[in-house]
PDB file of C-alpha atoms in Angstrom:
ATOM      1  CA  MET A   1      -1.723  43.993 -48.539  1.00 52.00           C
ATOM      2  CA  LYS A   2      -5.002  44.093 -50.470  1.00 53.00           C
ATOM      3  CA  THR A   3      -5.306  44.599 -54.194  1.00 53.00           C
ATOM      4  CA  ILE A   4      -7.516  47.306 -55.695  1.00 48.00           C
ATOM      5  CA  GLU A   5      -9.899  44.590 -56.897  1.00 50.00           C
ATOM      6  CA  GLU A   6     -10.337  43.233 -53.360  1.00 52.00           C
ATOM      7  CA  ILE A   7     -11.041  46.711 -52.013  1.00 47.00           C
ATOM      8  CA  ASP A   8     -13.524  47.412 -54.829  1.00 46.00           C
ATOM      9  CA  ARG A   9     -15.353  44.128 -54.184  1.00 49.00           C
ATOM     10  CA  LYS A  10     -15.725  45.056 -50.519  1.00 48.00           C
ATOM     11  CA  ALA A  11     -16.887  48.619 -51.168  1.00 46.00           C
ATOM     12  CA  LEU A  12     -19.123  48.363 -54.211  1.00 46.00           C
ATOM     13  CA  PRO A  13     -22.460  46.595 -54.646  1.00 48.00           C
ATOM     14  CA  HIS A  14     -22.214  43.197 -56.288  1.00 52.00           C
ATOM     15  CA  ASP A  15     -25.073  43.695 -58.680  1.00 55.00           C
ATOM     16  CA  LEU A  16     -25.725  46.772 -60.774  1.00 61.00           C
ATOM     17  CA  SER A  17     -29.051  45.740 -62.338  1.00 75.00           C
ATOM     18  CA  LEU A  18     -31.987  48.118 -62.512  1.00 80.00           C
ATOM     19  CA  LEU A  19     -34.016  45.790 -60.269  1.00 84.00           C
ATOM     20  CA  ALA A  20     -31.261  45.872 -57.662  1.00 84.00           C
ATOM     21  CA  PHE A  21     -31.195  49.684 -57.766  1.00 83.00           C
ATOM     22  CA  THR A  22     -34.943  49.909 -57.432  1.00 87.00           C
ATOM     23  CA  ALA A  23     -35.173  47.426 -54.563  1.00 91.00           C
ATOM     24  CA  ASN A  24     -32.266  48.976 -52.665  1.00 89.00           C
ATOM     25  CA  LYS A  25     -33.604  52.514 -53.111  1.00 88.00           C
ATOM     26  CA  PHE A  26     -37.057  51.431 -51.923  1.00 92.00           C
ATOM     27  CA  MET A  27     -35.639  49.603 -48.884  1.00 93.00           C
ATOM     28  CA  TYR A  28     -33.240  52.369 -47.863  1.00 91.00           C
ATOM     29  CA  ALA A  29     -35.851  55.122 -48.234  1.00 89.00           C
ATOM     30  CA  TYR A  30     -38.511  53.107 -46.394  1.00 91.00           C
ATOM     31  CA  HIS A  31     -37.688  54.394 -42.911  1.00 87.00           C
ATOM     32  CA  LEU A  32     -36.842  57.858 -44.217  1.00 85.00           C
ATOM     33  CA  ASN A  33     -40.328  58.347 -45.674  1.00 85.00           C
ATOM     34  CA  TRP A  34     -42.423  55.982 -43.518  1.00 86.00           C
ATOM     35  CA  LEU A  35     -40.764  56.059 -40.098  1.00 79.00           C
ATOM     36  CA  ARG A  36     -44.071  55.533 -38.302  1.00 77.00           C
ATOM     37  CA  CYS A  37     -44.455  52.205 -40.127  1.00 78.00           C
ATOM     38  CA  CYS A  38     -41.148  50.745 -38.952  1.00 70.00           C
ATOM     39  CA  GLU A  39     -42.324  49.576 -35.550  1.00 76.00           C
ATOM     40  CA  GLY A  40     -43.492  46.198 -34.387  1.00 78.00           C
ATOM     41  CA  PRO A  41     -42.671  42.592 -35.223  1.00 84.00           C
ATOM     42  CA  LYS A  42     -43.517  42.971 -38.924  1.00 88.00           C
ATOM     43  CA  TYR A  43     -40.380  45.051 -39.492  1.00 89.00           C
ATOM     44  CA  ILE A  44     -36.662  44.330 -39.310  1.00 90.00           C
ATOM     45  CA  GLY A  45     -33.708  46.652 -39.035  1.00 90.00           C
ATOM     46  CA  LYS A  46     -30.135  46.152 -40.131  1.00 93.00           C
ATOM     47  CA  THR A  47     -27.042  48.344 -40.192  1.00 93.00           C
ATOM     48  CA  PHE A  48     -24.359  47.896 -42.843  1.00 91.00           C
ATOM     49  CA  THR A  49     -20.911  49.264 -42.014  1.00 90.00           C
ATOM     50  CA  TYR A  50     -17.701  49.643 -44.002  1.00 88.00           C
ATOM     51  CA  THR A  51     -14.334  50.684 -42.609  1.00 90.00           C
ATOM     52  CA  ALA A  52     -11.733  51.744 -45.144  1.00 88.00           C
ATOM     53  CA  ASP A  53      -8.275  50.289 -44.825  1.00 90.00           C
ATOM     54  CA  THR A  54      -5.740  52.559 -43.162  1.00 92.00           C
ATOM     55  CA  ILE A  55      -2.675  53.294 -45.260  1.00 91.00           C
ATOM     56  CA  ARG A  56       0.509  54.438 -43.541  1.00 90.00           C
ATOM     57  CA  TYR A  57       2.884  56.498 -45.681  1.00 91.00           C
ATOM     58  CA  LYS A  58       6.661  56.496 -45.190  1.00 91.00           C
ATOM     59  CA  ASN A  59       9.327  58.304 -47.154  1.00 90.00           C
ATOM     60  CA  LEU A  60      12.488  56.715 -48.578  1.00 91.00           C
ATOM     61  CA  TYR A  61      14.249  57.139 -45.222  1.00 92.00           C
ATOM     62  CA  GLY A  62      11.529  55.234 -43.361  1.00 90.00           C
ATOM     63  CA  MET A  63      10.145  58.320 -41.654  1.00 92.00           C
ATOM     64  CA  ASP A  64       6.427  58.334 -40.980  1.00 91.00           C
ATOM     65  CA  MET A  65       4.652  60.726 -43.362  1.00 91.00           C
ATOM     66  CA  GLY A  66       1.124  60.210 -42.053  1.00 91.00           C
ATOM     67  CA  THR A  67      -1.859  58.018 -42.731  1.00 90.00           C
ATOM     68  CA  ALA A  68      -4.916  57.990 -44.936  1.00 90.00           C
ATOM     69  CA  GLY A  69      -8.154  56.066 -44.771  1.00 88.00           C
ATOM     70  CA  GLY A  70      -9.521  54.433 -41.662  1.00 89.00           C
ATOM     71  CA  TRP A  71     -12.881  56.143 -42.033  1.00 88.00           C
ATOM     72  CA  THR A  72     -16.137  54.319 -41.325  1.00 90.00           C
ATOM     73  CA  LYS A  73     -19.467  54.705 -43.112  1.00 88.00           C
ATOM     74  CA  SER A  74     -22.719  52.999 -42.286  1.00 90.00           C
ATOM     75  CA  ALA A  75     -26.352  52.933 -43.385  1.00 90.00           C
ATOM     76  CA  ASP A  76     -29.447  51.836 -41.475  1.00 92.00           C
ATOM     77  CA  TYR A  77     -32.347  49.999 -43.078  1.00 93.00           C
ATOM     78  CA  PHE A  78     -35.796  49.329 -41.563  1.00 91.00           C
ATOM     79  CA  VAL A  79     -38.106  47.322 -43.816  1.00 92.00           C
ATOM     80  CA  PRO A  80     -40.983  44.835 -43.692  1.00 92.00           C
ATOM     81  CA  ARG A  81     -39.826  41.273 -42.937  1.00 93.00           C
ATOM     82  CA  GLU A  82     -40.758  40.179 -46.456  1.00 94.00           C
ATOM     83  CA  PHE A  83     -37.692  42.101 -47.673  1.00 95.00           C
ATOM     84  CA  SER A  84     -35.196  40.117 -45.553  1.00 95.00           C
ATOM     85  CA  TYR A  85     -33.683  38.184 -48.496  1.00 95.00           C
ATOM     86  CA  LEU A  86     -33.300  41.349 -50.582  1.00 94.00           C
ATOM     87  CA  LEU A  87     -31.949  43.299 -47.620  1.00 94.00           C
ATOM     88  CA  ASN A  88     -29.230  40.711 -47.008  1.00 92.00           C
ATOM     89  CA  ARG A  89     -28.307  40.582 -50.699  1.00 90.00           C
ATOM     90  CA  LEU A  90     -28.545  44.260 -51.651  1.00 89.00           C
ATOM     91  CA  GLY A  91     -28.225  46.390 -48.541  1.00 88.00           C
ATOM     92  CA  ASN A  92     -24.912  48.226 -48.283  1.00 84.00           C
ATOM     93  CA  PHE A  93     -22.995  50.715 -46.158  1.00 84.00           C
ATOM     94  CA  SER A  94     -23.778  53.702 -48.373  1.00 78.00           C
ATOM     95  CA  GLY A  95     -27.536  53.239 -48.537  1.00 76.00           C
ATOM     96  CA  VAL A  96     -27.985  54.107 -52.170  1.00 70.00           C
ATOM     97  CA  GLY A  97     -25.085  56.536 -52.520  1.00 64.00           C
ATOM     98  CA  ILE A  98     -22.709  54.395 -54.573  1.00 59.00           C
ATOM     99  CA  MET A  99     -25.566  52.832 -56.506  1.00 60.00           C
ATOM    100  CA  GLU A 100     -26.954  56.229 -57.475  1.00 63.00           C
ATOM    101  CA  LEU A 101     -23.544  57.375 -58.664  1.00 60.00           C
ATOM    102  CA  GLN A 102     -23.210  54.271 -60.820  1.00 62.00           C
ATOM    103  CA  ALA A 103     -26.781  54.596 -62.084  1.00 62.00           C
ATOM    104  CA  ALA A 104     -26.338  58.237 -63.044  1.00 62.00           C
ATOM    105  CA  ARG A 105     -24.691  56.959 -66.219  1.00 65.00           C
ATOM    106  CA  TRP A 106     -27.825  55.057 -67.227  1.00 68.00           C
ATOM    107  CA  LYS A 107     -30.501  56.951 -69.102  1.00 67.00           C
ATOM    108  CA  GLY A 108     -33.781  57.351 -67.217  1.00 72.00           C
ATOM    109  CA  VAL A 109     -32.604  55.863 -63.930  1.00 74.00           C
ATOM    110  CA  GLY A 110     -32.887  59.196 -62.140  1.00 74.00           C
ATOM    111  CA  ILE A 111     -36.572  59.332 -63.076  1.00 80.00           C
ATOM    112  CA  LEU A 112     -37.096  55.828 -61.701  1.00 81.00           C
ATOM    113  CA  LEU A 113     -35.376  56.638 -58.409  1.00 78.00           C
ATOM    114  CA  LYS A 114     -37.390  59.850 -58.053  1.00 83.00           C
ATOM    115  CA  GLY A 115     -40.500  57.769 -58.724  1.00 88.00           C
ATOM    116  CA  ILE A 116     -39.727  55.669 -55.645  1.00 88.00           C
ATOM    117  CA  ASP A 117     -39.656  58.839 -53.537  1.00 86.00           C
ATOM    118  CA  MET A 118     -42.920  60.028 -55.092  1.00 91.00           C
ATOM    119  CA  LEU A 119     -44.595  56.677 -54.361  1.00 92.00           C
ATOM    120  CA  GLN A 120     -43.505  56.826 -50.745  1.00 90.00           C
ATOM    121  CA  ARG A 121     -44.712  60.402 -50.339  1.00 90.00           C
ATOM    122  CA  LYS A 122     -48.053  59.983 -52.103  1.00 93.00           C
ATOM    123  CA  TYR A 123     -49.224  56.715 -50.504  1.00 93.00           C
ATOM    124  CA  LYS A 124     -49.329  55.433 -46.945  1.00 90.00           C
ATOM    125  CA  CYS A 125     -47.097  52.482 -46.114  1.00 89.00           C
ATOM    126  CA  GLU A 126     -50.043  50.106 -45.627  1.00 88.00           C
ATOM    127  CA  SER A 127     -52.007  51.210 -48.714  1.00 92.00           C
ATOM    128  CA  PRO A 128     -53.060  48.547 -51.263  1.00 95.00           C
ATOM    129  CA  GLU A 129     -50.976  50.274 -53.947  1.00 94.00           C
ATOM    130  CA  VAL A 130     -47.804  50.070 -51.885  1.00 93.00           C
ATOM    131  CA  LYS A 131     -48.435  46.473 -50.823  1.00 93.00           C
ATOM    132  CA  GLN A 132     -48.903  45.481 -54.483  1.00 96.00           C
ATOM    133  CA  PHE A 133     -45.728  47.325 -55.465  1.00 95.00           C
ATOM    134  CA  GLU A 134     -43.831  45.568 -52.657  1.00 95.00           C
ATOM    135  CA  ARG A 135     -45.069  42.106 -53.702  1.00 96.00           C
ATOM    136  CA  ASN A 136     -44.101  42.722 -57.314  1.00 96.00           C
ATOM    137  CA  LEU A 137     -40.709  44.206 -56.423  1.00 96.00           C
ATOM    138  CA  ILE A 138     -39.847  41.329 -54.079  1.00 96.00           C
ATOM    139  CA  SER A 139     -40.968  38.706 -56.587  1.00 96.00           C
ATOM    140  CA  LEU A 140     -39.165  40.144 -59.609  1.00 94.00           C
ATOM    141  CA  THR A 141     -35.950  41.017 -57.798  1.00 93.00           C
ATOM    142  CA  THR A 142     -35.763  37.702 -55.943  1.00 94.00           C
ATOM    143  CA  ARG A 143     -36.235  35.745 -59.171  1.00 93.00           C
ATOM    144  CA  TYR A 144     -33.557  37.834 -60.853  1.00 91.00           C
ATOM    145  CA  LEU A 145     -31.061  37.427 -57.997  1.00 89.00           C
ATOM    146  CA  LYS A 146     -31.648  33.666 -57.813  1.00 90.00           C
ATOM    147  CA  THR A 147     -30.521  33.401 -61.445  1.00 87.00           C
ATOM    148  CA  LYS A 148     -27.241  35.081 -60.412  1.00 80.00           C
ATOM    149  CA  GLU A 149     -26.433  32.591 -57.602  1.00 76.00           C
TER     150      GLU A 149
END
């Protein structure tokens, strides 16, 4: 039987920093906003899946009272190869769902996450502005995550 802590560690992201939120949001939204860019050898795809434990309920007489759990959730990511380290560290089964719920408590995070969407809508995936943003995001987030290893 698993403890609540073990289940939480499996289900929740390991790092709740603002850089991690930003990088994960950018990576998850990449194929949603720039699908035409996700083809060819410069891009990688990965699916993260989580299956909840199934809990079987029995009453005091040992009679089966049903089950709960057992559901599966997954998220697909398609990003430039340069993001492979960040994808393996930050990608998760909910895309950004859990991270956005956690971040909702932080002031100004919603504006930042909406800014990622605006960037991806305003500029083309191969534009100099986006490439500069990607280089900076990869560099800063990688340096931050390496300090956590």
